[in-house]
Short mmCIF file of C-alpha atoms and ligand atoms in Angstrom, two decimals:
data_model
loop_
_atom_site.label_atom_id
_atom_site.label_comp_id
_atom_site.label_asym_id
_atom_site.label_seq_id
_atom_site.Cartn_x
_atom_site.Cartn_y
_atom_site.Cartn_z
CA UNK A 178 0.32 15.07 -99.66
CA UNK A 179 -2.63 14.20 -101.23
CA UNK A 180 -3.20 10.72 -103.75
CA UNK A 181 -5.72 9.51 -105.68
CA UNK A 182 -5.19 5.72 -106.62
CA UNK A 183 -6.80 4.80 -109.71
CA UNK A 184 -7.43 1.12 -111.24
CA UNK A 185 -9.74 -1.43 -112.01
CA UNK A 186 -11.70 -3.32 -108.33
CA UNK A 187 -8.64 -6.24 -107.69
CA UNK A 188 -5.67 -4.09 -108.73
CA UNK A 189 -4.57 -3.25 -105.09
CA UNK A 190 -6.12 -0.12 -104.45
CA UNK A 191 -7.27 -1.10 -100.63
CA UNK A 192 -3.96 -3.14 -100.05
CA UNK A 193 -1.98 -0.50 -101.08
CA UNK A 194 -3.59 1.97 -99.82
CA UNK A 195 -3.07 0.91 -96.47
CA UNK A 196 0.95 0.51 -97.00
CA UNK A 197 0.91 4.21 -97.79
CA UNK A 198 -1.80 4.85 -94.84
CA UNK A 199 0.66 3.25 -92.05
CA UNK A 200 3.87 4.81 -93.96
CA UNK A 201 3.11 8.13 -94.15
CA UNK A 202 0.13 8.87 -91.53
CA UNK A 203 -2.16 9.96 -93.70
CA UNK A 204 -5.93 8.84 -93.71
CA UNK A 205 -7.22 5.85 -96.06
CA UNK A 206 -10.47 6.89 -97.20
CA UNK A 207 -11.75 4.42 -99.38
CA UNK A 208 -15.29 4.96 -100.80
CA UNK A 209 -16.45 1.06 -101.27
CA UNK A 210 -15.59 0.62 -97.37
CA UNK A 211 -17.92 3.18 -95.59
CA UNK A 212 -20.74 2.48 -98.36
CA UNK A 213 -20.20 -0.80 -96.65
CA UNK A 214 -19.89 0.55 -93.49
CA UNK A 215 -23.58 2.14 -93.99
CA UNK A 216 -24.96 -1.52 -95.29
CA UNK A 217 -24.12 -2.93 -92.15
CA UNK A 218 -25.37 -0.67 -89.77
CA UNK A 219 -28.25 -1.42 -91.90
CA UNK A 220 -28.85 3.05 -92.17
CA UNK A 221 -31.33 5.00 -94.63
CA UNK A 222 -28.01 5.31 -97.20
CA UNK A 223 -26.92 1.57 -96.48
CA UNK A 224 -30.31 0.65 -97.50
CA UNK A 225 -30.31 2.74 -100.51
CA UNK A 226 -27.23 1.62 -101.90
CA UNK A 227 -26.80 -2.08 -100.66
CA UNK A 228 -28.67 -3.63 -104.41
CA UNK A 229 -26.90 -0.85 -106.51
CA UNK A 230 -24.12 -2.51 -105.00
CA UNK A 231 -25.22 -5.82 -104.68
CA UNK A 232 -24.79 -5.86 -109.03
CA UNK A 233 -22.30 -3.83 -108.83
CA UNK A 234 -23.63 -0.61 -110.37
CA UNK A 235 -22.50 2.72 -109.36
CA UNK A 236 -23.77 5.50 -106.27
CA UNK A 237 -25.49 8.53 -108.26
CA UNK A 238 -22.34 11.26 -108.18
CA UNK A 239 -24.29 13.52 -106.33
CA UNK A 240 -24.64 11.71 -102.75
CA UNK A 241 -20.43 10.06 -103.54
CA UNK A 242 -19.31 14.08 -103.85
CA UNK A 243 -21.66 14.63 -100.10
CA UNK A 244 -20.20 11.70 -98.95
CA UNK A 245 -16.89 12.72 -99.98
CA UNK A 246 -17.23 16.22 -99.01
CA UNK A 247 -17.94 15.28 -95.62
CA UNK A 248 -14.76 12.95 -95.40
CA UNK A 249 -11.81 15.52 -96.28
CA UNK A 250 -13.37 18.06 -93.91
CA UNK A 251 -12.47 15.80 -91.00
CA UNK A 252 -9.69 16.72 -88.70
CA UNK A 253 -7.32 14.05 -89.69
CA UNK A 254 -7.80 14.67 -93.79
CA UNK A 255 -6.33 18.14 -93.16
CA UNK A 256 -2.80 16.80 -94.04
CA UNK A 257 -3.58 15.12 -96.80
CA UNK A 258 -4.83 11.97 -97.54
CA UNK A 259 -5.27 8.81 -99.88
CA UNK A 260 -8.95 8.39 -102.03
CA UNK A 261 -9.85 5.00 -103.18
CA UNK A 262 -12.06 4.18 -105.28
CA UNK A 263 -12.93 7.73 -105.44
CA UNK A 264 -13.81 9.65 -108.47
CA UNK A 265 -15.04 6.88 -110.16
CA UNK A 266 -16.66 9.01 -112.99
CA UNK A 267 -15.34 11.97 -114.31
CA UNK A 268 -18.16 14.35 -112.94
CA UNK A 269 -16.84 13.25 -109.88
CA UNK A 270 -13.20 14.17 -110.62
CA UNK A 271 -14.64 17.89 -111.08
CA UNK A 272 -16.76 18.18 -108.36
CA UNK A 273 -13.63 16.91 -106.35
CA UNK A 274 -11.40 19.50 -107.87
CA UNK A 275 -14.53 22.42 -106.45
CA UNK A 276 -14.06 20.56 -102.95
CA UNK A 277 -10.32 20.87 -103.26
CA UNK A 278 -10.54 24.75 -103.98
CA UNK A 279 -12.87 25.38 -101.02
CA UNK A 280 -10.33 23.10 -99.13
CA UNK A 281 -7.59 24.41 -100.08
CA UNK A 282 -6.19 21.72 -101.17
CA UNK A 283 -5.30 21.11 -104.51
CA UNK A 284 -2.03 18.92 -104.90
CA UNK A 285 -3.05 15.80 -106.62
CA UNK A 286 -0.70 12.92 -107.40
CA UNK A 287 -2.87 10.12 -109.24
CA UNK A 288 -1.76 6.96 -109.09
CA UNK A 289 -3.50 3.92 -111.94
CA UNK A 290 -2.32 0.82 -110.93
CA UNK A 291 -2.61 -1.36 -113.60
CA UNK A 292 -3.33 -5.09 -113.86
CA UNK A 293 -4.83 -7.92 -117.07
CA UNK A 294 -8.82 -8.47 -116.67
CA UNK A 295 -7.65 -12.18 -116.14
CA UNK A 296 -5.76 -11.40 -113.54
CA UNK A 297 -8.39 -9.19 -111.36
CA UNK A 298 -11.13 -12.18 -112.19
CA UNK A 299 -8.57 -14.22 -110.48
CA UNK A 300 -7.87 -12.56 -107.54
CA UNK A 301 -10.93 -11.02 -106.45
CA UNK A 302 -12.37 -14.36 -107.20
CA UNK A 303 -10.09 -15.49 -103.95
CA UNK A 304 -10.12 -12.36 -102.29
CA UNK A 305 -11.48 -11.98 -98.33
CA UNK A 306 -11.84 -9.23 -96.24
CA UNK A 307 -11.90 -9.32 -92.39
CA UNK A 308 -15.28 -7.44 -91.26
CA UNK A 309 -13.88 -6.08 -88.21
CA UNK A 310 -10.56 -4.33 -89.13
CA UNK A 311 -10.53 -4.22 -92.96
CA UNK A 312 -7.59 -6.76 -93.73
CA UNK A 313 -7.70 -8.13 -97.37
CA UNK A 314 -6.16 -11.78 -97.59
CA UNK A 315 -6.59 -13.86 -100.59
CA UNK A 316 -6.96 -17.70 -100.59
CA UNK A 317 -4.11 -18.21 -102.59
CA UNK A 318 -0.77 -16.25 -102.10
CA UNK A 319 -2.01 -14.54 -98.60
CA UNK A 320 -4.27 -16.69 -96.95
CA UNK A 321 -5.92 -16.31 -93.55
CA UNK A 322 -5.63 -17.98 -90.22
CA UNK A 323 -6.02 -21.12 -89.58
CA UNK A 324 -10.33 -21.73 -90.12
CA UNK A 325 -10.64 -19.00 -91.80
CA UNK A 326 -9.50 -16.19 -88.93
CA UNK A 327 -8.01 -12.88 -89.73
CA UNK A 328 -4.40 -13.22 -88.37
CA UNK A 329 -4.55 -9.53 -86.82
CA UNK A 330 -7.76 -9.39 -85.71
CA UNK A 331 -9.03 -13.39 -85.05
CA UNK A 332 -12.53 -12.58 -87.01
CA UNK A 333 -13.64 -14.64 -89.71
CA UNK A 334 -12.79 -13.48 -93.14
CA UNK A 335 -15.58 -13.40 -95.79
CA UNK A 336 -16.37 -12.79 -99.73
CA UNK A 337 -17.82 -9.85 -100.31
CA UNK A 338 -21.19 -10.00 -101.86
CA UNK A 339 -19.78 -8.31 -105.12
CA UNK A 340 -17.50 -10.01 -105.61
CA UNK A 341 -18.88 -13.27 -106.68
CA UNK A 342 -17.65 -14.02 -110.46
CA UNK A 343 -21.02 -12.34 -112.51
CA UNK A 344 -20.77 -9.07 -110.77
CA UNK A 345 -17.14 -9.23 -111.06
CA UNK A 346 -17.55 -9.41 -114.76
CA UNK A 347 -20.32 -6.52 -114.51
CA UNK A 348 -17.68 -4.16 -112.11
CA UNK A 349 -15.64 -4.91 -115.30
CA UNK A 350 -17.72 -3.23 -117.11
CA UNK A 351 -18.90 -0.62 -115.27
CA UNK A 352 -15.24 0.26 -114.92
CA UNK A 353 -14.13 0.68 -118.64
CA UNK A 354 -17.18 2.32 -119.24
CA UNK A 355 -17.62 5.26 -116.52
CA UNK A 356 -13.92 5.56 -114.60
CA UNK A 357 -11.12 4.82 -117.40
CA UNK A 358 -12.06 7.70 -119.02
CA UNK A 359 -10.26 9.74 -116.40
CA UNK A 360 -6.81 7.92 -116.50
CA UNK A 361 -7.18 10.58 -119.86
CA UNK A 362 -8.62 12.93 -117.70
CA UNK A 363 -5.95 13.12 -114.83
CA UNK A 364 -2.95 12.44 -117.55
CA UNK A 365 -3.34 16.00 -118.95
CA UNK A 366 -4.54 17.76 -115.64
CA UNK A 367 -1.91 16.28 -112.94
CA UNK A 368 0.71 14.75 -111.69
CA UNK A 369 -0.12 11.31 -113.20
CA UNK A 370 1.61 7.66 -113.13
CA UNK A 371 1.64 4.18 -113.67
CA UNK A 372 2.71 1.19 -111.44
CA UNK A 373 2.01 -1.91 -112.77
CA UNK A 374 -0.20 -3.89 -110.68
CA UNK A 375 1.93 -7.36 -111.89
CA UNK A 376 4.05 -7.37 -109.40
CA UNK A 377 4.26 -8.56 -105.78
CA UNK A 378 2.86 -6.17 -103.15
CA UNK A 379 6.11 -4.86 -102.23
CA UNK A 380 7.16 -4.39 -105.31
CA UNK A 381 4.40 -2.20 -105.97
CA UNK A 382 4.14 -0.34 -102.87
CA UNK A 383 8.60 0.14 -103.55
CA UNK A 384 7.23 1.97 -107.56
CA UNK A 385 5.02 4.45 -105.08
CA UNK A 386 6.90 4.80 -102.24
CA UNK A 387 9.22 6.11 -105.22
CA UNK A 388 6.61 8.01 -106.52
CA UNK A 389 6.02 10.05 -103.46
CA UNK A 390 9.50 10.13 -102.28
CA UNK A 391 9.79 12.59 -104.66
CA UNK A 392 6.96 14.70 -104.11
CA UNK A 393 8.07 15.38 -100.20
CA UNK A 394 11.73 16.06 -102.28
CA UNK A 395 9.70 18.54 -104.21
CA UNK A 396 7.96 20.61 -101.39
CA UNK A 397 10.50 20.26 -99.17
P1 AMP B 633 -14.87 -0.17 -104.56
O1 AMP B 633 -14.98 -1.37 -102.99
O2 AMP B 633 -14.13 0.70 -104.14
O3 AMP B 633 -14.46 -1.40 -104.96
O4 AMP B 633 -16.29 -0.48 -103.91
C1 AMP B 633 -17.55 -0.87 -104.04
C2 AMP B 633 -18.95 -0.59 -104.61
O5 AMP B 633 -19.73 0.30 -103.73
C3 AMP B 633 -18.52 -0.56 -105.75
O6 AMP B 633 -19.36 -1.40 -106.53
C4 AMP B 633 -19.91 0.27 -106.04
O7 AMP B 633 -21.06 0.34 -106.09
C5 AMP B 633 -19.75 1.69 -104.80
N1 AMP B 633 -19.18 2.93 -104.90
C6 AMP B 633 -17.93 2.53 -103.96
N2 AMP B 633 -17.40 3.80 -104.64
C7 AMP B 633 -18.10 4.41 -105.44
C8 AMP B 633 -17.85 5.71 -106.18
N3 AMP B 633 -16.21 7.11 -106.22
N4 AMP B 633 -19.01 6.24 -107.20
C9 AMP B 633 -19.82 5.07 -106.86
N5 AMP B 633 -20.36 3.79 -106.06
C10 AMP B 633 -18.64 3.86 -106.30
#
């Protein structure tokens, strides 16, 4: 089961990817999480990408393809994976196609989660994340425990540097320009599905599970 979750920042890709991972036991590969871990470690890669991420711009295609190729070669990804936040440009999608041919994996399902910009801004400004376990919270609809503590691991939740309103607006501009063309790209060449993100988390997940269940039936 190889899944790409497409959609603007804040539509719920990360939340849904975690639910898919728990149900289907395939890893969530979030390129944003991989880069944030490098920034946290202050590794050479992290130092290189931090200011790009803080501005809401995209890291170079070559670098991203290298990171994803290495990650997809890890043993846990041989049975399948959920790509969250990748690809983000047409050259990344072309590069991914080549990587999957090399790894003999090519049965992609592409699921786009859609949401109006106004709702995205509302959700992202209210988004908080646990820096230890990665659990996502929304200060209005799904707040952390008392004192802003993660109700899974107890760490103090934080706001991502790029979830400030000005950066969010830039991330949406970048999304429309560089990533939205992927919708047409995948609509033409792959199993492509659209899910309305303007529903409860579980309702979105039920739609996704129906799409993935269908694939399991076809494959067996
Ligand atoms: P995300 O958590 O997916 O919203 O990613 C956070 C930031 O990491 C983005 O705004 C980009 O700066 C960078 N990033 C993550 N994935 C990619 C990608 N596939 N291509 C380029 N930059 C990326």
